[in-house]
Amino acid sequence: GVQMPLRKYADMAARSTTSETQNTAKVTQGNKWGYDLVQMTTHSPTCAVCSMYQGRVYATTREAANGKYKFKDGTVLRFPYLYDTAFASGYNTIHPNCRHRISLFAIRAYTNSELRHYANISNAPFEDTRSDEERKAYAKDQAEKRRKNAAYKQYERIKAALPDTAPKSFAGFVRMKAANSENYQNLMKDFRYVSRIANEQNGGIIREKGIVKANAIFVNKNDKLSRYAKKIEPIEGFDDFTCHANPDCFEIDVVGNGDPNDYVQYTPKEYAEIIKQSNSYKGRSIRIISCQAGAKKNGAAQMLANELGVTVKAPTETVSVDQDGRMFVSDNDVLAEMWFYSEDKSMFKETGTWIDFEPRKE
């Protein structure tokens, strides 16, 4: 039921089909040669699901799983059945896009002590065994992939809107964006202008003369954050403003489909003008519920405070908001997801915090 761009789906389908084909071939060849045990590869960093299954030895037949192999003293050597565990989904891979592969496990090539070792590992409880360092490494790896995917989608949108001025290649766009060159700044300025005009014509949430939102939530209604943010408990002396962000700028969905890759970036100066036009702005200190806006000393939050001339309270990491309006600041995607669905949220420790940025003259 997940919707994704055709290019991304094609990549996922090709990679997953290749994985299934290779794994199926290993099992088929093993049956011909008389091997009914396989071992799953091990990778790092890896996801929570794969961490449960990697490195283990599996039986590809019920006989091998139920005591076919024994030591000389008659002790039964058992291994989990592959299709009840790692491949229980019905596909010959752990999950779509999975990099893990199986290889034939020649039982005669191992000593009794080595086989007991593999049996102990393989029959251990199926749970996430990663360390905190491994979880952080995986979260960092996924964040980098999301960044690259977002950049590619951004390039596709810009090229569609400005075919005559957009770079001819994605590589060229990445270089100019990384350098934050004058050409890139001018390109984004033109793109924001075209997007606003198009959205105004389509009756979207942003008008060419600015945004006026009584609830100060600059998030499209298709985004679940627009519902959850309304339940956030206010704090004394601050007015809340909610939108998406990154350490350097703010982001608003001008397309209206709720896809993070369709957000248009606004500089702190531009967002300050949007806030000033809001019915909710009273000139008081503000708290911005905007992911990573306070990550940099002189980043989005500080620049916004300078523009507005008021104290801006901002989070240093990603902000998760649950159905009751409770917030959790963390750079760990896995931890944040566990927090979101947990009934006992007191057991989770935030890895980020909130910082007050005082206005100053640059």
Tab-separated table of C-alpha atoms in Angstrom:
chain	number	residue	atom	x	y	z
A	1	GLY	CA	0.000	0.000	0.000
A	2	VAL	CA	3.017	2.322	0.091
A	3	GLN	CA	3.170	4.924	-2.678
A	4	MET	CA	6.585	5.717	-4.134
A	5	PRO	CA	8.078	7.133	-7.330
A	6	LEU	CA	8.337	4.687	-10.223
A	7	ARG	CA	12.149	4.979	-10.328
A	8	LYS	CA	12.468	4.106	-6.646
A	9	TYR	CA	10.025	1.221	-6.962
A	10	ALA	CA	11.888	-0.133	-9.984
A	11	ASP	CA	15.175	-0.048	-8.055
A	12	MET	CA	13.579	-1.802	-5.093
A	13	ALA	CA	11.926	-4.448	-7.290
A	14	ALA	CA	15.144	-5.144	-9.203
A	15	ARG	CA	17.239	-5.443	-6.052
A	16	SER	CA	14.670	-7.601	-4.253
A	17	THR	CA	14.152	-9.885	-7.251
A	18	THR	CA	17.897	-10.355	-7.604
A	19	SER	CA	18.140	-11.248	-3.922
A	20	GLU	CA	15.319	-13.776	-4.199
A	21	THR	CA	16.789	-15.320	-7.340
A	22	GLN	CA	20.226	-15.770	-5.787
A	23	ASN	CA	18.837	-17.252	-2.571
A	24	THR	CA	16.485	-19.582	-4.437
A	25	ALA	CA	19.356	-20.765	-6.627
A	26	LYS	CA	21.456	-21.573	-3.557
A	27	VAL	CA	18.697	-23.718	-2.041
A	28	THR	CA	17.995	-25.459	-5.346
A	29	GLN	CA	21.674	-26.208	-5.971
A	30	GLY	CA	22.074	-27.360	-2.375
A	31	ASN	CA	19.244	-29.866	-2.782
A	32	LYS	CA	20.957	-31.296	-5.865
A	33	TRP	CA	24.259	-31.653	-4.041
A	34	GLY	CA	22.756	-33.005	-0.837
A	35	TYR	CA	23.119	-29.876	1.297
A	36	ASP	CA	20.129	-28.836	3.394
A	37	LEU	CA	21.777	-26.237	5.638
A	38	VAL	CA	22.526	-22.611	4.723
A	39	GLN	CA	24.085	-19.667	6.531
A	40	MET	CA	22.919	-16.055	6.373
A	41	THR	CA	25.532	-13.372	5.715
A	42	THR	CA	26.307	-10.673	8.274
A	43	HIS	CA	26.416	-6.930	7.521
A	44	SER	CA	26.955	-3.800	9.559
A	45	PRO	CA	25.224	-1.474	9.885
A	46	THR	CA	21.931	-3.314	9.478
A	47	CYS	CA	18.285	-2.817	10.356
A	48	ALA	CA	16.455	-4.122	13.431
A	49	VAL	CA	14.776	-6.898	11.440
A	50	CYS	CA	17.898	-8.236	9.739
A	51	SER	CA	19.866	-8.148	12.996
A	52	MET	CA	17.599	-10.930	14.279
A	53	TYR	CA	18.369	-13.253	11.377
A	54	GLN	CA	21.913	-12.555	10.191
A	55	GLY	CA	24.828	-14.892	10.893
A	56	ARG	CA	22.644	-17.895	11.754
A	57	VAL	CA	22.616	-21.337	10.187
A	58	TYR	CA	19.214	-22.492	8.891
A	59	ALA	CA	17.717	-25.775	7.759
A	60	THR	CA	16.063	-25.819	4.340
A	61	THR	CA	14.200	-29.080	5.057
A	62	ARG	CA	12.041	-30.160	7.972
A	63	GLU	CA	14.252	-33.204	8.468
A	64	ALA	CA	17.350	-31.066	8.998
A	65	ALA	CA	15.429	-28.833	11.381
A	66	ASN	CA	14.021	-31.714	13.449
A	67	GLY	CA	17.086	-33.746	14.348
A	68	LYS	CA	18.497	-35.209	11.161
A	69	TYR	CA	22.038	-34.376	12.269
A	70	LYS	CA	23.542	-35.833	15.457
A	71	PHE	CA	26.869	-35.880	17.219
A	72	LYS	CA	28.684	-39.161	17.804
A	73	ASP	CA	27.247	-39.319	21.336
A	74	GLY	CA	23.721	-39.163	19.923
A	75	THR	CA	23.035	-35.546	20.852
A	76	VAL	CA	20.646	-33.990	18.348
A	77	LEU	CA	21.941	-31.003	16.407
A	78	ARG	CA	19.078	-28.652	15.563
A	79	PHE	CA	18.849	-25.562	13.403
A	80	PRO	CA	15.828	-23.266	12.813
A	81	TYR	CA	13.746	-23.928	9.715
A	82	LEU	CA	14.472	-21.188	7.164
A	83	TYR	CA	10.859	-20.789	6.023
A	84	ASP	CA	9.522	-20.416	9.559
A	85	THR	CA	12.004	-17.688	10.453
A	86	ALA	CA	14.067	-15.523	8.074
A	87	PHE	CA	11.918	-16.330	5.030
A	88	ALA	CA	8.590	-16.630	6.841
A	89	SER	CA	7.139	-13.784	4.741
A	90	GLY	CA	6.811	-16.115	1.762
A	91	TYR	CA	9.605	-14.430	-0.175
A	92	ASN	CA	13.111	-15.852	-0.405
A	93	THR	CA	14.580	-12.765	1.214
A	94	ILE	CA	14.201	-11.203	4.653
A	95	HIS	CA	12.511	-8.063	3.353
A	96	PRO	CA	12.434	-5.886	0.203
A	97	ASN	CA	15.758	-4.210	-0.611
A	98	CYS	CA	17.576	-6.619	1.725
A	99	ARG	CA	21.313	-7.079	1.141
A	100	HIS	CA	21.566	-10.350	3.056
A	101	ARG	CA	22.215	-13.567	1.151
A	102	ILE	CA	22.441	-17.226	2.085
A	103	SER	CA	25.307	-19.596	1.298
A	104	LEU	CA	25.548	-23.370	1.547
A	105	PHE	CA	26.704	-24.661	4.933
A	106	ALA	CA	28.790	-27.857	4.612
A	107	ILE	CA	28.342	-29.488	7.994
A	108	ARG	CA	31.185	-31.954	7.466
A	109	ALA	CA	33.677	-29.107	7.211
A	110	TYR	CA	33.250	-28.141	10.885
A	111	THR	CA	34.366	-29.670	14.163
A	112	ASN	CA	31.920	-30.639	16.904
A	113	SER	CA	32.823	-27.560	18.961
A	114	GLU	CA	32.271	-25.305	15.946
A	115	LEU	CA	28.906	-26.924	15.222
A	116	ARG	CA	27.782	-26.443	18.830
A	117	HIS	CA	28.803	-22.793	18.529
A	118	TYR	CA	26.731	-22.314	15.372
A	119	ALA	CA	23.802	-24.205	16.893
A	120	ASN	CA	23.835	-21.939	19.962
A	121	ILE	CA	23.908	-18.809	17.823
A	122	SER	CA	21.222	-20.090	15.476
A	123	ASN	CA	18.803	-21.123	18.224
A	124	ALA	CA	19.172	-17.953	20.294
A	125	PRO	CA	16.029	-15.794	20.711
A	126	PHE	CA	15.137	-13.825	17.589
A	127	GLU	CA	15.599	-10.243	18.775
A	128	ASP	CA	17.474	-7.088	17.871
A	129	THR	CA	21.025	-7.679	19.124
A	130	ARG	CA	22.622	-4.476	17.880
A	131	SER	CA	24.612	-2.225	20.171
A	132	ASP	CA	23.802	1.466	20.545
A	133	GLU	CA	26.745	2.271	18.273
A	134	GLU	CA	25.407	-0.074	15.576
A	135	ARG	CA	21.912	1.420	15.828
A	136	LYS	CA	23.316	4.926	15.479
A	137	ALA	CA	25.461	3.858	12.528
A	138	TYR	CA	22.407	2.412	10.794
A	139	ALA	CA	20.331	5.527	11.523
A	140	LYS	CA	23.132	7.681	10.096
A	141	ASP	CA	23.345	5.476	7.015
A	142	GLN	CA	19.591	5.714	6.449
A	143	ALA	CA	19.631	9.472	6.955
A	144	GLU	CA	22.295	9.787	4.254
A	145	LYS	CA	20.220	7.686	1.866
A	146	ARG	CA	17.151	9.820	2.560
A	147	ARG	CA	19.223	12.929	1.921
A	148	LYS	CA	20.388	11.615	-1.456
A	149	ASN	CA	16.870	10.535	-2.426
A	150	ALA	CA	15.477	13.904	-1.394
A	151	ALA	CA	18.128	15.690	-3.440
A	152	TYR	CA	17.275	13.619	-6.514
A	153	LYS	CA	13.550	14.310	-6.154
A	154	GLN	CA	14.285	17.977	-5.625
A	155	TYR	CA	16.315	18.013	-8.825
A	156	GLU	CA	13.503	16.322	-10.760
A	157	ARG	CA	10.977	18.917	-9.549
A	158	ILE	CA	13.273	21.823	-10.351
A	159	LYS	CA	14.037	20.432	-13.793
A	160	ALA	CA	10.314	20.039	-14.496
A	161	ALA	CA	9.552	23.586	-13.329
A	162	LEU	CA	12.614	25.262	-14.855
A	163	PRO	CA	13.764	23.104	-17.789
A	164	ASP	CA	15.824	25.883	-19.372
A	165	THR	CA	17.807	26.923	-16.295
A	166	ALA	CA	18.135	23.699	-14.276
A	167	PRO	CA	21.491	21.839	-14.486
A	168	LYS	CA	21.621	19.272	-17.263
A	169	SER	CA	22.624	16.465	-14.882
A	170	PHE	CA	21.917	15.439	-11.301
A	171	ALA	CA	25.647	15.366	-10.577
A	172	GLY	CA	25.898	18.998	-11.611
A	173	PHE	CA	22.978	19.898	-9.351
A	174	VAL	CA	24.600	18.114	-6.381
A	175	ARG	CA	27.849	20.029	-6.883
A	176	MET	CA	26.193	23.433	-7.058
A	177	LYS	CA	23.983	22.645	-4.056
A	178	ALA	CA	26.945	21.473	-1.954
A	179	ALA	CA	28.828	24.663	-2.836
A	180	ASN	CA	25.700	26.782	-2.225
A	181	SER	CA	26.826	28.795	-5.218
A	182	GLU	CA	25.197	31.980	-6.410
A	183	ASN	CA	23.735	30.051	-9.336
A	184	TYR	CA	22.144	27.595	-6.894
A	185	GLN	CA	20.685	30.396	-4.776
A	186	ASN	CA	19.225	32.075	-7.849
A	187	LEU	CA	17.871	28.750	-9.090
A	188	MET	CA	16.093	28.067	-5.771
A	189	LYS	CA	14.730	31.607	-5.685
A	190	ASP	CA	13.199	31.124	-9.126
A	191	PHE	CA	11.868	27.694	-8.172
A	192	ARG	CA	10.182	28.980	-5.005
A	193	TYR	CA	8.571	31.782	-6.989
A	194	VAL	CA	7.239	29.396	-9.652
A	195	SER	CA	6.005	26.973	-6.974
A	196	ARG	CA	4.150	29.669	-5.096
A	197	ILE	CA	2.453	30.913	-8.241
A	198	ALA	CA	1.444	27.370	-9.204
A	199	ASN	CA	0.116	26.694	-5.742
A	200	GLU	CA	-1.851	29.913	-5.691
A	201	GLN	CA	-3.487	28.911	-8.943
A	202	ASN	CA	-4.289	25.458	-7.551
A	203	GLY	CA	-5.813	26.875	-4.370
A	204	GLY	CA	-3.183	25.444	-2.018
A	205	ILE	CA	-2.215	26.371	1.529
A	206	ILE	CA	0.138	29.199	0.593
A	207	ARG	CA	-0.818	32.487	-1.032
A	208	GLU	CA	1.562	34.708	-2.948
A	209	LYS	CA	1.088	37.486	-0.392
A	210	GLY	CA	1.954	35.210	2.522
A	211	ILE	CA	0.505	32.627	4.861
A	212	VAL	CA	-2.158	33.415	7.399
A	213	LYS	CA	-2.715	30.485	9.745
A	214	ALA	CA	-4.638	31.041	12.972
A	215	ASN	CA	-3.243	27.881	14.589
A	216	ALA	CA	0.349	28.708	13.550
A	217	ILE	CA	0.802	25.205	12.134
A	218	PHE	CA	2.435	25.572	8.731
A	219	VAL	CA	1.989	21.926	7.798
A	220	ASN	CA	-0.306	20.586	5.101
A	221	LYS	CA	-3.445	18.814	6.357
A	222	ASN	CA	-2.310	15.578	4.692
A	223	ASP	CA	0.648	15.445	7.087
A	224	LYS	CA	-0.103	13.685	10.395
A	225	LEU	CA	1.952	16.350	12.177
A	226	SER	CA	-0.812	18.843	11.406
A	227	ARG	CA	-3.176	16.798	13.589
A	228	TYR	CA	-0.770	15.923	16.388
A	229	ALA	CA	0.749	19.415	16.701
A	230	LYS	CA	-2.627	20.843	17.692
A	231	LYS	CA	-2.429	18.816	20.921
A	232	ILE	CA	1.030	20.008	22.002
A	233	GLU	CA	0.923	21.504	25.484
A	234	PRO	CA	1.924	25.202	25.418
A	235	ILE	CA	4.647	26.559	27.701
A	236	GLU	CA	4.585	29.773	29.667
A	237	GLY	CA	5.856	32.826	27.806
A	238	PHE	CA	6.106	31.213	24.357
A	239	ASP	CA	3.862	30.968	21.311
A	240	ASP	CA	4.199	27.825	19.203
A	241	PHE	CA	4.926	27.741	15.481
A	242	THR	CA	5.140	24.396	13.697
A	243	CYS	CA	6.689	23.516	10.365
A	244	HIS	CA	9.301	21.167	8.985
A	245	ALA	CA	12.933	22.246	8.931
A	246	ASN	CA	16.591	21.280	8.766
A	247	PRO	CA	19.594	22.881	10.506
A	248	ASP	CA	19.802	25.697	7.949
A	249	CYS	CA	16.289	26.517	6.762
A	250	PHE	CA	12.571	25.865	7.082
A	251	GLU	CA	10.392	23.751	4.803
A	252	ILE	CA	6.725	24.023	3.811
A	253	ASP	CA	4.683	21.695	1.625
A	254	VAL	CA	3.483	23.982	-1.153
A	255	VAL	CA	2.351	21.086	-3.333
A	256	GLY	CA	-0.132	19.789	-0.783
A	257	ASN	CA	0.422	16.025	-1.036
A	258	GLY	CA	2.239	15.507	2.270
A	259	ASP	CA	5.394	14.156	0.620
A	260	PRO	CA	8.527	15.461	2.448
A	261	ASN	CA	10.354	15.449	-0.855
A	262	ASP	CA	7.959	18.105	-2.171
A	263	TYR	CA	8.692	20.644	0.552
A	264	VAL	CA	9.985	24.010	-0.592
A	265	GLN	CA	12.792	25.474	1.479
A	266	TYR	CA	12.512	28.926	3.040
A	267	THR	CA	15.395	30.884	4.486
A	268	PRO	CA	15.044	32.085	8.118
A	269	LYS	CA	14.446	35.591	6.777
A	270	GLU	CA	11.631	34.361	4.523
A	271	TYR	CA	10.083	32.302	7.341
A	272	ALA	CA	10.272	35.330	9.635
A	273	GLU	CA	8.147	37.269	7.144
A	274	ILE	CA	5.646	34.385	7.053
A	275	ILE	CA	5.426	34.366	10.858
A	276	LYS	CA	4.919	38.132	10.984
A	277	GLN	CA	1.894	37.775	8.725
A	278	SER	CA	0.380	35.061	10.898
A	279	ASN	CA	-2.605	35.848	13.109
A	280	SER	CA	-0.822	34.003	15.921
A	281	TYR	CA	2.247	36.206	16.033
A	282	LYS	CA	2.066	38.647	18.961
A	283	GLY	CA	5.713	39.685	19.079
A	284	ARG	CA	6.443	37.335	21.989
A	285	SER	CA	9.089	34.626	22.297
A	286	ILE	CA	8.322	31.616	20.141
A	287	ARG	CA	8.946	27.885	20.252
A	288	ILE	CA	9.400	26.329	16.843
A	289	ILE	CA	8.448	22.666	16.587
A	290	SER	CA	10.799	22.140	13.659
A	291	CYS	CA	13.239	19.236	13.373
A	292	GLN	CA	16.929	20.129	13.859
A	293	ALA	CA	16.268	23.868	13.633
A	294	GLY	CA	18.487	24.346	16.712
A	295	ALA	CA	21.227	21.933	15.624
A	296	LYS	CA	23.677	24.656	14.620
A	297	LYS	CA	24.982	27.534	16.703
A	298	ASN	CA	24.352	29.953	13.853
A	299	GLY	CA	21.733	27.940	12.035
A	300	ALA	CA	18.026	28.296	11.296
A	301	ALA	CA	16.845	29.064	14.839
A	302	GLN	CA	19.503	31.693	15.566
A	303	MET	CA	18.923	33.441	12.259
A	304	LEU	CA	15.165	33.414	12.883
A	305	ALA	CA	15.685	34.946	16.341
A	306	ASN	CA	17.825	37.664	14.757
A	307	GLU	CA	15.145	38.454	12.167
A	308	LEU	CA	12.241	38.528	14.643
A	309	GLY	CA	14.113	40.124	17.530
A	310	VAL	CA	12.684	37.650	20.042
A	311	THR	CA	13.849	34.492	21.838
A	312	VAL	CA	13.423	31.355	19.731
A	313	LYS	CA	13.309	27.962	21.438
A	314	ALA	CA	14.259	25.166	19.023
A	315	PRO	CA	15.145	21.435	19.114
A	316	THR	CA	18.655	20.192	18.378
A	317	GLU	CA	17.504	16.942	16.775
A	318	THR	CA	14.447	15.414	15.091
A	319	VAL	CA	11.157	16.045	16.928
A	320	SER	CA	8.629	13.215	17.101
A	321	VAL	CA	5.067	14.097	18.132
A	322	ASP	CA	2.609	11.385	19.170
A	323	GLN	CA	-1.185	11.290	19.014
A	324	ASP	CA	-1.460	13.035	22.388
A	325	GLY	CA	0.840	15.896	21.452
A	326	ARG	CA	3.794	14.625	23.501
A	327	MET	CA	7.213	15.370	22.009
A	328	PHE	CA	10.450	13.374	21.893
A	329	VAL	CA	13.738	14.841	20.611
A	330	SER	CA	16.216	12.288	19.249
A	331	ASP	CA	18.640	11.613	16.397
A	332	ASN	CA	17.881	7.875	16.572
A	333	ASP	CA	15.065	6.916	14.178
A	334	VAL	CA	14.662	3.442	15.696
A	335	LEU	CA	14.467	4.815	19.248
A	336	ALA	CA	11.947	7.468	18.190
A	337	GLU	CA	9.737	4.880	16.511
A	338	MET	CA	9.816	2.661	19.610
A	339	TRP	CA	8.926	5.688	21.746
A	340	PHE	CA	6.031	6.625	19.476
A	341	TYR	CA	4.304	3.245	19.819
A	342	SER	CA	5.201	2.578	23.462
A	343	GLU	CA	2.626	3.014	26.222
A	344	ASP	CA	5.342	3.567	28.848
A	345	LYS	CA	7.287	6.502	27.420
A	346	SER	CA	9.176	7.139	30.672
A	347	MET	CA	11.631	4.356	29.815
A	348	PHE	CA	13.022	6.288	26.835
A	349	LYS	CA	15.781	8.882	27.122
A	350	GLU	CA	15.994	11.731	24.628
A	351	THR	CA	19.274	12.187	22.769
A	352	GLY	CA	18.459	15.774	21.873
A	353	THR	CA	17.249	18.853	23.727
A	354	TRP	CA	15.706	22.327	23.361
A	355	ILE	CA	17.842	25.471	23.229
A	356	ASP	CA	16.860	29.106	23.651
A	357	PHE	CA	18.379	31.331	20.955
A	358	GLU	CA	18.549	35.015	21.892
A	359	PRO	CA	18.439	37.623	19.117
A	360	ARG	CA	21.705	39.292	18.314
A	361	LYS	CA	23.040	41.687	15.746
A	362	GLU	CA	25.247	40.078	13.116
